[in-house]
């Protein structure tokens, strides 16, 4: 990757949740939510992480911030190993890495005022208090397009889009460098979505933020990200620059995902690959390539051999050995 | 549209909710027709009244606080609002069926899928026992559920989201309704599953010559499936047209703004266009044209702020409610 410095690097990250059963609560298996994921994010850029529900994209985001313990792997943030960092020393790192959530209703405490919600991080990290804190909160509220008069109100007084702005303000309060955006626009109305997407882009430009943008909407991801990783069942199946991924998708899953999106244009008729079946359970993933039971191009070898991410073109990795044969269909 | 008979005609429907905060005029003077065998889409953002419209058609508005305060709903010529509750029950689920957004909350968790489908069949068609069960298995096969003989014995929690929605569709179609109301049928589903369900609905519609009223906020889904589109904003219909002219030449500033604000695959822009402001609260709608505070023209125009434009046909089959729309006679 060219000159831009890498801010976050993830190597072979695994997050497995034990399945416990019976009176003795014995572990009978593992849900392999994240099963060997590697990627890196450059400073000041956006990596889009796309996939369907249950593919592990949210778990990746949470594991990076150590909200969920990782099973194995390595996460390096600005040269510092995060996973082996003792919990007591995580606090200074946490102010540099923040998170935004999908549900603007569930993610704000209904009993706290906007000032307390946005300012809590400032108090916890000892950045500001009293008058100073109030000034900082007002400043951030204005930065995200809310009036400073809102500081004394409660979350229920706001619409979904405004609440999401409060969520952004909370994340920004402690001057982070890196923000995990977990489906920040999917719960919003169409006319509000574009407002929030533009706001995120403006803030990135102004503050030099780095985003990990988790979403299932490929059109939004195309708009906001420079790099895109497509996940399926705990693994990254394709990883490429935006231009590469959208003009030349290689993996059959990416191809079908792109073809499944309905276009808001009745003139446009496009060939659609309708996948059979559903996403298998991550507790019991299929052998070989995880995608083979749904893949229209699968053959015997796909059922046996695991697929690794391999370089297929410039700025383009995919985990499919048949990629060259499927080609540009 | 003239070659098609009108199956359902909603005329000047108004549904209000009488709440402690005031009267929420959720639906006001809504009119549209559903031709026989057509897929009609009702589009709008949350709180615009699209779901209340569909519940009004089936008379499922909780009363109190809700009440249908005016209008007619003509289904095959008879006004549903004048029927007795007894007659209405015979129509619900039989002539007009409905499927909902979240199949988990609309299926009963303590009964098997089969039980619930058989209930509909025996209630409306008088078929009982094994014959009804065979029919249920038949329906599950039709909606593409693998191994239906086993699935029929399973409970909703044992099925995945996409399969539950298929089971809901099987139940809704078990009495061969002439109208299916689908309220955000794919919103809770993943794109690859959404594609499956939409294909299925289209296929079943053609096979059974059924009309569908599709309620959605997703303009992509509308463009790919519907023939006619009704756009609602803040309790009113602001534009209605066939799908080609609505997407090709939208006339209302709201529809135009909505289409411009969508990020589209393969069309890269530096910034997205935006409709400013937020969706108004039904208890306190703005005066005049309800879109005026967010409209590039209406925000400055006193006429828009004072007078509400009625829906007017500006071209055969294309109606719009905006003083400044092309072809609108003031």
CSV table of C-alpha atoms in Angstrom, one decimal, chain A residues 51-54 159 162 188-195 197-199 201-202 205 216-220 222-223 242-243 246-247 253 256-258 260-270 272-279 294, chain B residues 44-47 160-163 166 189-196 198-199 202 217-224 243-244 247-248 254 258-259 261-279 294:
chain,number,residue,atom,x,y,z
A,51,UNK,CA,-21.7,-8.5,4.7
A,52,UNK,CA,-25.1,-9.9,5.7
A,53,UNK,CA,-26.4,-10.2,9.2
A,54,UNK,CA,-24.5,-12.8,11.2
A,159,UNK,CA,-35.8,12.6,16.0
A,162,UNK,CA,-30.8,14.1,15.5
A,188,UNK,CA,-32.6,6.2,9.5
A,189,UNK,CA,-35.1,7.4,6.9
A,190,UNK,CA,-33.8,7.8,3.4
A,191,UNK,CA,-33.9,11.6,3.4
A,192,UNK,CA,-32.0,11.6,6.7
A,193,UNK,CA,-29.4,9.0,5.7
A,194,UNK,CA,-27.7,11.3,3.2
A,195,UNK,CA,-27.5,14.1,5.8
A,197,UNK,CA,-23.3,10.4,5.4
A,198,UNK,CA,-22.3,13.9,4.3
A,199,UNK,CA,-21.7,14.9,7.9
A,201,UNK,CA,-17.5,12.8,5.3
A,202,UNK,CA,-17.2,16.5,6.3
A,205,UNK,CA,-12.0,15.9,6.0
A,216,UNK,CA,-24.8,-4.0,4.7
A,217,UNK,CA,-25.8,-1.4,2.2
A,218,UNK,CA,-23.3,-1.6,-0.7
A,219,UNK,CA,-24.4,1.7,-2.2
A,220,UNK,CA,-23.7,3.7,0.9
A,222,UNK,CA,-19.3,2.6,-2.2
A,223,UNK,CA,-20.0,6.3,-1.5
A,242,UNK,CA,-13.4,0.7,-4.1
A,243,UNK,CA,-12.9,1.1,-7.8
A,246,UNK,CA,-17.3,-2.3,-7.9
A,247,UNK,CA,-16.0,-2.5,-11.4
A,253,UNK,CA,-20.4,-13.9,-3.2
A,256,UNK,CA,-24.3,-12.0,-6.2
A,257,UNK,CA,-24.4,-9.4,-3.4
A,258,UNK,CA,-23.9,-6.6,-5.9
A,260,UNK,CA,-29.1,-8.5,-5.5
A,261,UNK,CA,-29.3,-4.8,-4.9
A,262,UNK,CA,-32.4,-3.3,-6.4
A,263,UNK,CA,-31.7,-0.2,-8.5
A,264,UNK,CA,-33.9,2.8,-8.1
A,265,UNK,CA,-34.2,3.0,-11.9
A,266,UNK,CA,-37.0,1.0,-13.7
A,267,UNK,CA,-35.2,1.4,-17.0
A,268,UNK,CA,-32.2,-0.5,-15.8
A,269,UNK,CA,-32.5,-4.2,-16.3
A,270,UNK,CA,-29.6,-6.2,-15.0
A,272,UNK,CA,-29.5,-11.0,-11.2
A,273,UNK,CA,-27.8,-13.9,-9.5
A,274,UNK,CA,-30.4,-15.1,-7.0
A,275,UNK,CA,-28.6,-17.2,-4.4
A,276,UNK,CA,-30.2,-20.3,-3.2
A,277,UNK,CA,-30.5,-21.0,0.5
A,278,UNK,CA,-29.5,-19.0,3.4
A,279,UNK,CA,-26.4,-18.1,5.4
A,294,UNK,CA,-24.8,-21.4,-2.1
B,44,UNK,CA,-42.8,7.1,2.1
B,45,UNK,CA,-40.7,7.6,5.2
B,46,UNK,CA,-41.5,6.5,8.7
B,47,UNK,CA,-44.5,8.3,10.1
B,160,UNK,CA,-34.6,-18.4,9.8
B,161,UNK,CA,-35.8,-14.9,9.0
B,162,UNK,CA,-36.2,-15.6,5.3
B,163,UNK,CA,-38.1,-18.8,5.9
B,166,UNK,CA,-42.0,-17.4,3.3
B,189,UNK,CA,-34.1,-9.3,5.6
B,190,UNK,CA,-30.7,-9.4,4.0
B,191,UNK,CA,-30.3,-8.3,0.4
B,192,UNK,CA,-29.7,-11.8,-1.0
B,193,UNK,CA,-32.8,-13.0,0.9
B,194,UNK,CA,-34.7,-9.9,-0.1
B,195,UNK,CA,-34.0,-10.8,-3.8
B,196,UNK,CA,-35.4,-14.3,-3.2
B,198,UNK,CA,-39.3,-10.3,-4.2
B,199,UNK,CA,-38.8,-12.9,-7.0
B,202,UNK,CA,-43.7,-11.6,-8.4
B,217,UNK,CA,-39.5,2.9,2.0
B,218,UNK,CA,-37.0,1.4,-0.4
B,219,UNK,CA,-37.1,3.1,-3.8
B,220,UNK,CA,-34.9,0.4,-5.3
B,221,UNK,CA,-37.5,-2.3,-4.4
B,222,UNK,CA,-40.2,-0.1,-5.9
B,223,UNK,CA,-38.4,0.5,-9.2
B,224,UNK,CA,-37.9,-3.2,-9.7
B,243,UNK,CA,-43.3,3.5,-12.3
B,244,UNK,CA,-41.6,4.7,-15.5
B,247,UNK,CA,-38.6,7.6,-11.7
B,248,UNK,CA,-38.1,9.1,-15.2
B,254,UNK,CA,-40.0,15.7,-2.3
B,258,UNK,CA,-35.5,11.6,-2.4
B,259,UNK,CA,-34.3,10.2,-5.7
B,261,UNK,CA,-30.3,11.8,-2.2
B,262,UNK,CA,-29.9,8.1,-2.8
B,263,UNK,CA,-26.3,6.8,-3.2
B,264,UNK,CA,-26.4,4.7,-6.3
B,265,UNK,CA,-24.1,1.9,-7.3
B,266,UNK,CA,-21.7,2.9,-10.0
B,267,UNK,CA,-22.5,6.6,-9.9
B,268,UNK,CA,-19.9,8.3,-7.8
B,269,UNK,CA,-20.5,11.8,-6.4
B,270,UNK,CA,-18.4,13.9,-4.1
B,271,UNK,CA,-21.4,14.6,-1.9
B,272,UNK,CA,-24.9,13.3,-1.7
B,273,UNK,CA,-27.8,15.7,-2.3
B,274,UNK,CA,-29.7,16.3,0.9
B,275,UNK,CA,-33.3,17.1,1.8
B,276,UNK,CA,-32.8,19.4,4.8
B,277,UNK,CA,-34.7,19.2,8.1
B,278,UNK,CA,-36.6,16.2,9.4
B,279,UNK,CA,-39.9,14.5,8.9
B,294,UNK,CA,-37.9,21.3,3.7
